[in-house]
PDB file of C-alpha atoms and ligand atoms in Angstrom:
ATOM      1  CA  UNK A   1     156.013  83.601  26.338  1.00 72.00           C
ATOM      2  CA  UNK A   2     155.150  86.726  24.352  1.00 87.00           C
ATOM      3  CA  UNK A   3     151.443  86.225  23.611  1.00 95.00           C
ATOM      4  CA  UNK A   4     148.365  85.643  25.742  1.00 98.00           C
ATOM      5  CA  UNK A   5     146.634  82.253  25.600  1.00 98.00           C
ATOM      6  CA  UNK A   6     143.250  84.029  25.310  1.00 98.00           C
ATOM      7  CA  UNK A   7     141.660  86.366  22.765  1.00 97.00           C
ATOM      8  CA  UNK A   8     139.362  88.009  25.346  1.00 98.00           C
ATOM      9  CA  UNK A   9     139.916  88.991  28.971  1.00 98.00           C
ATOM     10  CA  UNK A  10     136.688  87.603  30.408  1.00 98.00           C
ATOM     11  CA  UNK A  11     138.026  86.709  33.831  1.00 98.00           C
ATOM     12  CA  UNK A  12     141.110  85.582  35.728  1.00 98.00           C
ATOM     13  CA  UNK A  13     139.712  82.048  35.991  1.00 98.00           C
ATOM     14  CA  UNK A  14     140.613  81.256  32.390  1.00 95.00           C
ATOM     15  CA  UNK A  15     144.083  82.871  32.431  1.00 98.00           C
ATOM     16  CA  UNK A  16     147.245  80.824  32.969  1.00 98.00           C
ATOM     17  CA  UNK A  17     149.944  81.834  35.468  1.00 98.00           C
ATOM     18  CA  UNK A  18     152.045  82.626  32.359  1.00 98.00           C
ATOM     19  CA  UNK A  19     149.358  85.016  31.068  1.00 98.00           C
ATOM     20  CA  UNK A  20     149.317  86.863  34.401  1.00 98.00           C
ATOM     21  CA  UNK A  21     153.101  87.108  34.466  1.00 98.00           C
ATOM     22  CA  UNK A  22     153.164  88.406  30.881  1.00 98.00           C
ATOM     23  CA  UNK A  23     150.541  91.084  31.671  1.00 98.00           C
ATOM     24  CA  UNK A  24     152.363  92.231  34.828  1.00 98.00           C
ATOM     25  CA  UNK A  25     155.767  92.326  33.099  1.00 98.00           C
ATOM     26  CA  UNK A  26     154.283  94.285  30.192  1.00 98.00           C
ATOM     27  CA  UNK A  27     152.680  96.645  32.715  1.00 98.00           C
ATOM     28  CA  UNK A  28     156.157  97.257  34.207  1.00 98.00           C
ATOM     29  CA  UNK A  29     157.254  98.562  30.801  1.00 98.00           C
ATOM     30  CA  UNK A  30     154.170 100.768  30.443  1.00 98.00           C
ATOM     31  CA  UNK A  31     154.572 102.143  33.960  1.00 98.00           C
ATOM     32  CA  UNK A  32     158.025 103.298  32.896  1.00 98.00           C
ATOM     33  CA  UNK A  33     156.441 104.968  29.819  1.00 98.00           C
ATOM     34  CA  UNK A  34     153.937 106.753  32.074  1.00 98.00           C
ATOM     35  CA  UNK A  35     156.780 108.275  34.079  1.00 97.00           C
ATOM     36  CA  UNK A  36     158.434 109.792  30.983  1.00 97.00           C
ATOM     37  CA  UNK A  37     157.910 113.476  30.030  1.00 97.00           C
ATOM     38  CA  UNK A  38     155.950 112.265  26.966  1.00 97.00           C
ATOM     39  CA  UNK A  39     153.573 109.611  28.341  1.00 97.00           C
ATOM     40  CA  UNK A  40     152.347 108.310  25.024  1.00 97.00           C
ATOM     41  CA  UNK A  41     153.376 105.532  22.617  1.00 98.00           C
ATOM     42  CA  UNK A  42     151.996 104.692  19.140  1.00 98.00           C
ATOM     43  CA  UNK A  43     151.383 100.983  19.930  1.00 98.00           C
ATOM     44  CA  UNK A  44     147.613 100.941  19.165  1.00 98.00           C
ATOM     45  CA  UNK A  45     147.563 103.735  16.561  1.00 97.00           C
ATOM     46  CA  UNK A  46     145.398 101.705  14.141  1.00 95.00           C
ATOM     47  CA  UNK A  47     142.998 100.301  16.763  1.00 98.00           C
ATOM     48  CA  UNK A  48     139.550 101.645  17.723  1.00 98.00           C
ATOM     49  CA  UNK A  49     138.160 100.728  21.132  1.00 98.00           C
ATOM     50  CA  UNK A  50     134.645 101.223  22.523  1.00 98.00           C
ATOM     51  CA  UNK A  51     134.128 101.530  26.274  1.00 98.00           C
ATOM     52  CA  UNK A  52     130.610 100.195  26.806  1.00 98.00           C
ATOM     53  CA  UNK A  53     129.408 100.822  30.360  1.00 97.00           C
ATOM     54  CA  UNK A  54     126.005  99.632  31.547  1.00 96.00           C
ATOM     55  CA  UNK A  55     126.913 100.306  35.211  1.00 95.00           C
ATOM     56  CA  UNK A  56     128.418 103.306  37.003  1.00 94.00           C
ATOM     57  CA  UNK A  57     132.190 103.612  37.247  1.00 96.00           C
ATOM     58  CA  UNK A  58     134.796 106.242  38.042  1.00 97.00           C
ATOM     59  CA  UNK A  59     138.167 104.452  38.255  1.00 98.00           C
ATOM     60  CA  UNK A  60     137.732 101.665  35.713  1.00 98.00           C
ATOM     61  CA  UNK A  61     136.171 103.755  32.939  1.00 98.00           C
ATOM     62  CA  UNK A  62     138.617 106.659  33.223  1.00 98.00           C
ATOM     63  CA  UNK A  63     141.577 104.330  33.639  1.00 98.00           C
ATOM     64  CA  UNK A  64     140.685 102.355  30.493  1.00 98.00           C
ATOM     65  CA  UNK A  65     140.133 105.553  28.526  1.00 98.00           C
ATOM     66  CA  UNK A  66     143.449 107.000  29.641  1.00 98.00           C
ATOM     67  CA  UNK A  67     145.246 103.696  28.910  1.00 98.00           C
ATOM     68  CA  UNK A  68     143.767 103.706  25.394  1.00 98.00           C
ATOM     69  CA  UNK A  69     144.800 107.316  24.780  1.00 98.00           C
ATOM     70  CA  UNK A  70     148.335 106.679  26.095  1.00 98.00           C
ATOM     71  CA  UNK A  71     148.546 103.846  23.527  1.00 98.00           C
ATOM     72  CA  UNK A  72     147.289 106.198  20.750  1.00 98.00           C
ATOM     73  CA  UNK A  73     144.099 104.181  20.125  1.00 98.00           C
ATOM     74  CA  UNK A  74     140.915 105.850  18.859  1.00 98.00           C
ATOM     75  CA  UNK A  75     138.310 105.768  21.638  1.00 98.00           C
ATOM     76  CA  UNK A  76     134.521 106.002  21.798  1.00 98.00           C
ATOM     77  CA  UNK A  77     132.486 105.907  24.992  1.00 97.00           C
ATOM     78  CA  UNK A  78     129.008 104.470  25.457  1.00 95.00           C
ATOM     79  CA  UNK A  79     126.919 104.951  28.574  1.00 91.00           C
ATOM     80  CA  UNK A  80     123.678 102.969  28.762  1.00 90.00           C
ATOM     81  CA  UNK A  81     121.830 105.728  30.662  1.00 86.00           C
ATOM     82  CA  UNK A  82     121.960 108.057  27.635  1.00 85.00           C
ATOM     83  CA  UNK A  83     121.618 105.388  24.925  1.00 87.00           C
ATOM     84  CA  UNK A  84     118.956 103.586  22.880  1.00 90.00           C
ATOM     85  CA  UNK A  85     119.060 100.738  25.424  1.00 89.00           C
ATOM     86  CA  UNK A  86     116.458 102.928  27.115  1.00 88.00           C
ATOM     87  CA  UNK A  87     114.258 102.353  23.997  1.00 92.00           C
ATOM     88  CA  UNK A  88     114.520  98.564  24.316  1.00 92.00           C
ATOM     89  CA  UNK A  89     117.582  97.685  22.205  1.00 95.00           C
ATOM     90  CA  UNK A  90     119.219  94.401  23.220  1.00 95.00           C
ATOM     91  CA  UNK A  91     122.826  94.035  24.401  1.00 96.00           C
ATOM     92  CA  UNK A  92     123.822  92.119  21.273  1.00 97.00           C
ATOM     93  CA  UNK A  93     122.144  94.605  18.904  1.00 97.00           C
ATOM     94  CA  UNK A  94     123.806  97.492  20.737  1.00 96.00           C
ATOM     95  CA  UNK A  95     127.264  95.932  20.482  1.00 97.00           C
ATOM     96  CA  UNK A  96     126.793  94.822  16.870  1.00 97.00           C
ATOM     97  CA  UNK A  97     125.836  98.395  15.934  1.00 97.00           C
ATOM     98  CA  UNK A  98     128.976  99.701  17.640  1.00 97.00           C
ATOM     99  CA  UNK A  99     131.085  97.084  15.813  1.00 98.00           C
ATOM    100  CA  UNK A 100     129.506  98.067  12.467  1.00 98.00           C
ATOM    101  CA  UNK A 101     131.389 101.371  12.870  1.00 97.00           C
ATOM    102  CA  UNK A 102     134.665  99.377  12.475  1.00 97.00           C
ATOM    103  CA  UNK A 103     135.477  99.051  16.169  1.00 98.00           C
ATOM    104  CA  UNK A 104     138.174  96.488  17.026  1.00 98.00           C
ATOM    105  CA  UNK A 105     137.786  96.006  20.778  1.00 98.00           C
ATOM    106  CA  UNK A 106     134.999  96.252  23.363  1.00 98.00           C
ATOM    107  CA  UNK A 107     135.611  97.068  27.034  1.00 98.00           C
ATOM    108  CA  UNK A 108     132.358  96.315  28.828  1.00 98.00           C
ATOM    109  CA  UNK A 109     130.935  96.695  32.324  1.00 98.00           C
ATOM    110  CA  UNK A 110     127.536  95.112  32.896  1.00 97.00           C
ATOM    111  CA  UNK A 111     125.469  94.244  35.945  1.00 95.00           C
ATOM    112  CA  UNK A 112     124.674  90.723  34.641  1.00 97.00           C
ATOM    113  CA  UNK A 113     127.264  88.053  35.502  1.00 98.00           C
ATOM    114  CA  UNK A 114     128.380  86.255  32.315  1.00 98.00           C
ATOM    115  CA  UNK A 115     127.380  89.027  29.888  1.00 98.00           C
ATOM    116  CA  UNK A 116     130.909  89.388  28.407  1.00 98.00           C
ATOM    117  CA  UNK A 117     131.079  85.587  28.046  1.00 98.00           C
ATOM    118  CA  UNK A 118     127.764  85.698  26.143  1.00 98.00           C
ATOM    119  CA  UNK A 119     129.111  88.434  23.846  1.00 97.00           C
ATOM    120  CA  UNK A 120     132.308  86.476  23.194  1.00 97.00           C
ATOM    121  CA  UNK A 121     130.198  83.697  21.660  1.00 97.00           C
ATOM    122  CA  UNK A 122     128.570  86.071  19.193  1.00 97.00           C
ATOM    123  CA  UNK A 123     131.149  88.670  18.101  1.00 96.00           C
ATOM    124  CA  UNK A 124     134.655  88.573  16.636  1.00 93.00           C
ATOM    125  CA  UNK A 125     136.146  91.672  18.323  1.00 97.00           C
ATOM    126  CA  UNK A 126     138.306  91.329  21.448  1.00 98.00           C
ATOM    127  CA  UNK A 127     136.318  91.778  24.672  1.00 98.00           C
ATOM    128  CA  UNK A 128     137.607  93.015  28.008  1.00 98.00           C
ATOM    129  CA  UNK A 129     135.419  92.435  31.041  1.00 98.00           C
ATOM    130  CA  UNK A 130     135.447  95.641  33.089  1.00 98.00           C
ATOM    131  CA  UNK A 131     133.255  94.009  35.775  1.00 98.00           C
ATOM    132  CA  UNK A 132     130.245  91.708  35.270  1.00 98.00           C
ATOM    133  CA  UNK A 133     127.854  91.951  38.212  1.00 96.00           C
ATOM    134  CA  UNK A 134     129.026  89.937  41.209  1.00 95.00           C
ATOM    135  CA  UNK A 135     131.191  87.645  39.044  1.00 97.00           C
ATOM    136  CA  UNK A 136     134.663  88.923  37.997  1.00 98.00           C
ATOM    137  CA  UNK A 137     136.640  92.159  37.656  1.00 98.00           C
ATOM    138  CA  UNK A 138     139.869  90.879  36.110  1.00 99.00           C
ATOM    139  CA  UNK A 139     141.757  94.137  35.561  1.00 98.00           C
ATOM    140  CA  UNK A 140     141.147  95.120  39.203  1.00 98.00           C
ATOM    141  CA  UNK A 141     142.748  91.860  40.378  1.00 98.00           C
ATOM    142  CA  UNK A 142     145.667  92.343  37.983  1.00 99.00           C
ATOM    143  CA  UNK A 143     146.342  95.876  39.217  1.00 99.00           C
ATOM    144  CA  UNK A 144     146.048  94.633  42.809  1.00 98.00           C
ATOM    145  CA  UNK A 145     148.694  91.962  42.114  1.00 99.00           C
ATOM    146  CA  UNK A 146     150.857  94.550  40.355  1.00 98.00           C
ATOM    147  CA  UNK A 147     150.630  96.789  43.445  1.00 98.00           C
ATOM    148  CA  UNK A 148     151.567  93.920  45.801  1.00 98.00           C
ATOM    149  CA  UNK A 149     154.547  93.019  43.572  1.00 98.00           C
ATOM    150  CA  UNK A 150     155.645  96.628  43.538  1.00 97.00           C
ATOM    151  CA  UNK A 151     155.701  96.836  47.350  1.00 97.00           C
ATOM    152  CA  UNK A 152     156.879  93.326  48.270  1.00 97.00           C
ATOM    153  CA  UNK A 153     158.821  92.304  45.139  1.00 97.00           C
ATOM    154  CA  UNK A 154     156.444  89.400  44.421  1.00 97.00           C
ATOM    155  CA  UNK A 155     153.112  87.771  45.200  1.00 98.00           C
ATOM    156  CA  UNK A 156     154.217  84.159  45.768  1.00 98.00           C
ATOM    157  CA  UNK A 157     154.189  83.199  49.451  1.00 98.00           C
ATOM    158  CA  UNK A 158     152.425  86.385  50.540  1.00 98.00           C
ATOM    159  CA  UNK A 159     149.373  86.193  52.818  1.00 98.00           C
ATOM    160  CA  UNK A 160     146.448  88.232  51.517  1.00 98.00           C
ATOM    161  CA  UNK A 161     143.234  88.730  53.518  1.00 98.00           C
ATOM    162  CA  UNK A 162     140.213  89.909  51.539  1.00 98.00           C
ATOM    163  CA  UNK A 163     137.920  91.564  54.084  1.00 98.00           C
ATOM    164  CA  UNK A 164     134.288  92.660  53.840  1.00 97.00           C
ATOM    165  CA  UNK A 165     131.384  91.951  51.514  1.00 95.00           C
ATOM    166  CA  UNK A 166     132.746  88.849  49.768  1.00 97.00           C
ATOM    167  CA  UNK A 167     129.269  87.662  48.719  1.00 95.00           C
ATOM    168  CA  UNK A 168     128.579  90.543  46.315  1.00 93.00           C
ATOM    169  CA  UNK A 169     132.152  91.179  45.218  1.00 95.00           C
ATOM    170  CA  UNK A 170     133.569  90.544  41.742  1.00 97.00           C
ATOM    171  CA  UNK A 171     136.889  91.898  43.034  1.00 98.00           C
ATOM    172  CA  UNK A 172     137.079  89.094  45.623  1.00 98.00           C
ATOM    173  CA  UNK A 173     136.610  86.282  43.117  1.00 98.00           C
ATOM    174  CA  UNK A 174     139.080  87.678  40.573  1.00 98.00           C
ATOM    175  CA  UNK A 175     141.620  88.313  43.342  1.00 98.00           C
ATOM    176  CA  UNK A 176     141.263  84.781  44.725  1.00 98.00           C
ATOM    177  CA  UNK A 177     141.984  83.307  41.267  1.00 98.00           C
ATOM    178  CA  UNK A 178     144.855  85.720  40.532  1.00 98.00           C
ATOM    179  CA  UNK A 179     146.570  85.369  43.900  1.00 98.00           C
ATOM    180  CA  UNK A 180     146.333  81.572  43.986  1.00 98.00           C
ATOM    181  CA  UNK A 181     147.690  81.257  40.427  1.00 98.00           C
ATOM    182  CA  UNK A 182     150.714  83.295  41.578  1.00 98.00           C
ATOM    183  CA  UNK A 183     151.289  81.204  44.721  1.00 98.00           C
ATOM    184  CA  UNK A 184     149.885  83.476  47.441  1.00 98.00           C
ATOM    185  CA  UNK A 185     147.874  82.272  50.460  1.00 98.00           C
ATOM    186  CA  UNK A 186     144.379  83.769  50.531  1.00 98.00           C
ATOM    187  CA  UNK A 187     141.988  84.331  53.435  1.00 98.00           C
ATOM    188  CA  UNK A 188     138.494  85.798  53.294  1.00 98.00           C
ATOM    189  CA  UNK A 189     137.054  87.579  56.330  1.00 98.00           C
ATOM    190  CA  UNK A 190     133.609  89.037  56.961  1.00 97.00           C
ATOM    191  CA  UNK A 191     130.294  88.384  58.671  1.00 96.00           C
ATOM    192  CA  UNK A 192     129.117  84.865  57.888  1.00 96.00           C
ATOM    193  CA  UNK A 193     126.103  86.296  56.015  1.00 94.00           C
ATOM    194  CA  UNK A 194     128.476  88.024  53.561  1.00 96.00           C
ATOM    195  CA  UNK A 195     130.548  84.910  52.783  1.00 97.00           C
ATOM    196  CA  UNK A 196     129.322  82.726  49.887  1.00 96.00           C
ATOM    197  CA  UNK A 197     128.525  79.115  50.848  1.00 94.00           C
ATOM    198  CA  UNK A 198     130.921  77.734  48.204  1.00 95.00           C
ATOM    199  CA  UNK A 199     133.886  79.821  49.390  1.00 97.00           C
ATOM    200  CA  UNK A 200     135.863  77.007  51.118  1.00 96.00           C
ATOM    201  CA  UNK A 201     135.745  74.999  47.873  1.00 97.00           C
ATOM    202  CA  UNK A 202     138.015  77.676  46.358  1.00 98.00           C
ATOM    203  CA  UNK A 203     140.810  76.668  48.751  1.00 98.00           C
ATOM    204  CA  UNK A 204     140.814  79.874  50.818  1.00 98.00           C
ATOM    205  CA  UNK A 205     141.026  80.234  54.598  1.00 98.00           C
ATOM    206  CA  UNK A 206     137.907  81.643  56.256  1.00 98.00           C
ATOM    207  CA  UNK A 207     138.057  83.934  59.301  1.00 98.00           C
ATOM    208  CA  UNK A 208     135.200  85.762  61.009  1.00 98.00           C
ATOM    209  CA  UNK A 209     137.367  87.881  63.345  1.00 98.00           C
ATOM    210  CA  UNK A 210     138.882  90.866  61.551  1.00 98.00           C
ATOM    211  CA  UNK A 211     141.641  91.350  64.177  1.00 98.00           C
ATOM    212  CA  UNK A 212     142.819  87.761  63.662  1.00 98.00           C
ATOM    213  CA  UNK A 213     142.752  88.268  59.886  1.00 98.00           C
ATOM    214  CA  UNK A 214     144.892  91.414  60.233  1.00 98.00           C
ATOM    215  CA  UNK A 215     147.411  89.591  62.459  1.00 98.00           C
ATOM    216  CA  UNK A 216     147.685  86.787  59.858  1.00 98.00           C
ATOM    217  CA  UNK A 217     148.113  88.791  56.661  1.00 98.00           C
ATOM    218  CA  UNK A 218     150.754  90.844  54.851  1.00 98.00           C
ATOM    219  CA  UNK A 219     148.083  92.508  52.702  1.00 98.00           C
ATOM    220  CA  UNK A 220     144.560  93.508  53.765  1.00 98.00           C
ATOM    221  CA  UNK A 221     142.379  94.091  50.711  1.00 98.00           C
ATOM    222  CA  UNK A 222     139.265  95.707  52.157  1.00 98.00           C
ATOM    223  CA  UNK A 223     136.027  95.667  50.176  1.00 97.00           C
ATOM    224  CA  UNK A 224     133.066  97.987  50.112  1.00 93.00           C
ATOM    225  CA  UNK A 225     129.684  96.984  51.477  1.00 88.00           C
ATOM    226  CA  UNK A 226     127.661  96.832  48.242  1.00 78.00           C
ATOM    227  CA  UNK A 227     124.316  98.065  49.496  1.00 72.00           C
ATOM    228  CA  UNK A 228     123.070  98.498  45.914  1.00 74.00           C
ATOM    229  CA  UNK A 229     123.289  94.706  45.339  1.00 68.00           C
ATOM    230  CA  UNK A 230     121.740  93.717  48.680  1.00 68.00           C
ATOM    231  CA  UNK A 231     118.040  92.884  48.364  1.00 69.00           C
ATOM    232  CA  UNK A 232     117.777  91.803  52.018  1.00 66.00           C
ATOM    233  CA  UNK A 233     119.521  92.874  55.232  1.00 80.00           C
ATOM    234  CA  UNK A 234     122.738  90.899  55.805  1.00 83.00           C
ATOM    235  CA  UNK A 235     123.634  92.706  59.064  1.00 85.00           C
ATOM    236  CA  UNK A 236     121.629  94.874  61.484  1.00 83.00           C
ATOM    237  CA  UNK A 237     123.081  98.289  60.562  1.00 89.00           C
ATOM    238  CA  UNK A 238     126.113  99.991  58.990  1.00 90.00           C
ATOM    239  CA  UNK A 239     127.005 101.212  62.490  1.00 92.00           C
ATOM    240  CA  UNK A 240     127.170  97.640  63.766  1.00 93.00           C
ATOM    241  CA  UNK A 241     129.125  96.485  60.690  1.00 94.00           C
ATOM    242  CA  UNK A 242     131.635  99.267  61.279  1.00 95.00           C
ATOM    243  CA  UNK A 243     131.908  98.346  64.965  1.00 95.00           C
ATOM    244  CA  UNK A 244     132.825  94.715  64.216  1.00 96.00           C
ATOM    245  CA  UNK A 245     134.551  94.917  60.799  1.00 97.00           C
ATOM    246  CA  UNK A 246     135.626  98.537  60.347  1.00 97.00           C
ATOM    247  CA  UNK A 247     139.416  98.986  60.227  1.00 98.00           C
ATOM    248  CA  UNK A 248     141.104 101.988  61.831  1.00 98.00           C
ATOM    249  CA  UNK A 249     144.684 103.254  61.693  1.00 98.00           C
ATOM    250  CA  UNK A 250     145.118 102.342  65.383  1.00 98.00           C
ATOM    251  CA  UNK A 251     144.267  98.697  64.580  1.00 98.00           C
ATOM    252  CA  UNK A 252     146.946  98.649  61.854  1.00 98.00           C
ATOM    253  CA  UNK A 253     149.543 100.498  63.945  1.00 98.00           C
ATOM    254  CA  UNK A 254     149.200  98.128  66.895  1.00 97.00           C
ATOM    255  CA  UNK A 255     150.097  95.125  64.673  1.00 97.00           C
ATOM    256  CA  UNK A 256     153.679  96.438  64.728  1.00 92.00           C
ATOM    257  CA  UNK A 257     154.493  94.937  61.307  1.00 96.00           C
ATOM    258  CA  UNK A 258     154.477  96.039  57.696  1.00 97.00           C
ATOM    259  CA  UNK A 259     150.941  95.629  56.378  1.00 98.00           C
ATOM    260  CA  UNK A 260     149.645  96.845  53.046  1.00 98.00           C
ATOM    261  CA  UNK A 261     146.132  98.298  53.107  1.00 98.00           C
ATOM    262  CA  UNK A 262     144.331  98.024  49.776  1.00 98.00           C
ATOM    263  CA  UNK A 263     140.813  98.925  48.646  1.00 98.00           C
ATOM    264  CA  UNK A 264     139.449  98.823  45.082  1.00 98.00           C
ATOM    265  CA  UNK A 265     137.269 101.910  45.660  1.00 97.00           C
ATOM    266  CA  UNK A 266     134.905 103.551  46.006  1.00 96.00           C
ATOM    267  CA  UNK A 267     135.492 103.684  49.793  1.00 96.00           C
ATOM    268  CA  UNK A 268     132.624 104.038  52.243  1.00 94.00           C
ATOM    269  CA  UNK A 269     134.604 106.168  54.683  1.00 96.00           C
ATOM    270  CA  UNK A 270     133.613 105.413  58.257  1.00 95.00           C
ATOM    271  CA  UNK A 271     132.110 102.020  57.334  1.00 94.00           C
ATOM    272  CA  UNK A 272     134.776  99.503  56.196  1.00 96.00           C
ATOM    273  CA  UNK A 273     137.685 101.931  56.763  1.00 98.00           C
ATOM    274  CA  UNK A 274     138.098 104.983  58.940  1.00 98.00           C
ATOM    275  CA  UNK A 275     139.501 108.003  57.135  1.00 98.00           C
ATOM    276  CA  UNK A 276     142.713 107.879  59.165  1.00 98.00           C
ATOM    277  CA  UNK A 277     143.307 104.270  57.973  1.00 98.00           C
ATOM    278  CA  UNK A 278     142.478 105.029  54.326  1.00 98.00           C
ATOM    279  CA  UNK A 279     144.877 107.993  54.316  1.00 98.00           C
ATOM    280  CA  UNK A 280     147.608 106.380  56.434  1.00 98.00           C
ATOM    281  CA  UNK A 281     151.127 105.263  55.463  1.00 98.00           C
ATOM    282  CA  UNK A 282     149.777 101.668  55.376  1.00 98.00           C
ATOM    283  CA  UNK A 283     147.480 102.541  52.470  1.00 98.00           C
ATOM    284  CA  UNK A 284     148.382 101.992  48.798  1.00 98.00           C
ATOM    285  CA  UNK A 285     144.876 102.813  47.584  1.00 98.00           C
ATOM    286  CA  UNK A 286     145.931 105.629  45.247  1.00 98.00           C
ATOM    287  CA  UNK A 287     148.949 103.596  44.061  1.00 98.00           C
ATOM    288  CA  UNK A 288     146.414 100.948  42.970  1.00 98.00           C
ATOM    289  CA  UNK A 289     144.590 103.582  40.917  1.00 98.00           C
ATOM    290  CA  UNK A 290     147.855 104.814  39.378  1.00 98.00           C
ATOM    291  CA  UNK A 291     148.914 101.253  38.521  1.00 98.00           C
ATOM    292  CA  UNK A 292     145.533 100.565  36.906  1.00 98.00           C
ATOM    293  CA  UNK A 293     146.495 102.651  33.868  1.00 98.00           C
ATOM    294  CA  UNK A 294     149.729 100.709  33.196  1.00 98.00           C
ATOM    295  CA  UNK A 295     148.022  97.352  33.779  1.00 99.00           C
ATOM    296  CA  UNK A 296     145.142  98.223  31.441  1.00 99.00           C
ATOM    297  CA  UNK A 297     147.627  99.432  28.803  1.00 98.00           C
ATOM    298  CA  UNK A 298     149.281  96.003  29.057  1.00 98.00           C
ATOM    299  CA  UNK A 299     145.973  94.135  28.723  1.00 98.00           C
ATOM    300  CA  UNK A 300     144.838  96.181  25.685  1.00 98.00           C
ATOM    301  CA  UNK A 301     148.249  95.964  24.009  1.00 98.00           C
ATOM    302  CA  UNK A 302     148.526  92.180  24.471  1.00 98.00           C
ATOM    303  CA  UNK A 303     144.925  91.480  23.374  1.00 98.00           C
ATOM    304  CA  UNK A 304     145.480  93.563  20.232  1.00 98.00           C
ATOM    305  CA  UNK A 305     148.350  91.187  19.313  1.00 96.00           C
ATOM    306  CA  UNK A 306     145.929  88.227  19.345  1.00 95.00           C
ATOM    307  CA  UNK A 307     143.873  89.712  16.469  1.00 70.00           C
TER     308      UNK A 307
HETATM  309  N1   CP B 401     137.389  99.670  41.446  1.00 65.39           N
HETATM  310  C1   CP B 401     136.357  99.976  40.629  1.00 65.39           C
HETATM  311  O1   CP B 401     135.897  99.135  39.831  1.00 65.39           O
HETATM  312  O2   CP B 401     135.913 101.254  40.749  1.00 65.39           O
HETATM  313  P1   CP B 401     134.796 101.919  39.796  1.00 65.39           P
HETATM  314  O3   CP B 401     133.494 101.208  40.084  1.00 65.39           O
HETATM  315  O4   CP B 401     134.778 103.371  40.131  1.00 65.39           O
HETATM  316  O5   CP B 401     135.218 101.662  38.375  1.00 65.39           O
END
């Protein structure tokens, strides 16, 4: 297989296992490029990409921009806070105006779940979902799988516990789809108020006790408490959350096994992770960020082949 089955990367749900394998293998090649003295290839020299961000981002936006520049694409950046969206322009009008400038690909982050799917029905350019509200964040899940493969040699058969605010997390849903398609076992762990009601229907294990989840897993992917998406109180206080669900280095050390600590960022230090855990030898958090560039190069390169 040398081509993706999809024209857009809207989510992991509509990728095949073959698509995921192709992206991760292509990312292997680009990671090798990124370790050369000249970290640039001409693969997307004739392509123009717009990064259209309606929500804040550090890692995803910079990682996409760097991936595009490493592939020699022309890049423009749009941030809704300084745009004519503030004057009432619609999403579709905004994107159509960007496309009128002969842009070939849109990378979009938006707070509304399904917004990239809506765009895909109305425009011809390739679309990459860089996170749509609480729905999916496909490139995060792909770089997480890439990082697990890198450390363990593969994802199949591995036990991955996703711990924290599952209810508001697009990273959780994309990871569940990606890991299951590659043959991993997936557990979610968090306070019952932060677990979606439908979660068991996705075929994941559910655990409320974080120590049991840590004993079970090879990989702990710890998620941020997304206070900005919480309209009501889901737990009494951050202090109490940290007491019951916060992970420290001592908790990881006492497992006496190899365990990979992942986090998509940004970290709330002292809430879901103590600083000594986040910065410990268990942590691959900055490796995830590094791998994000190679994985996003692979996604952009492969989508460009689909026209
Ligand atoms: N992991 C992630 O999506 O981080 P940003 O919100 O900083 O892009």
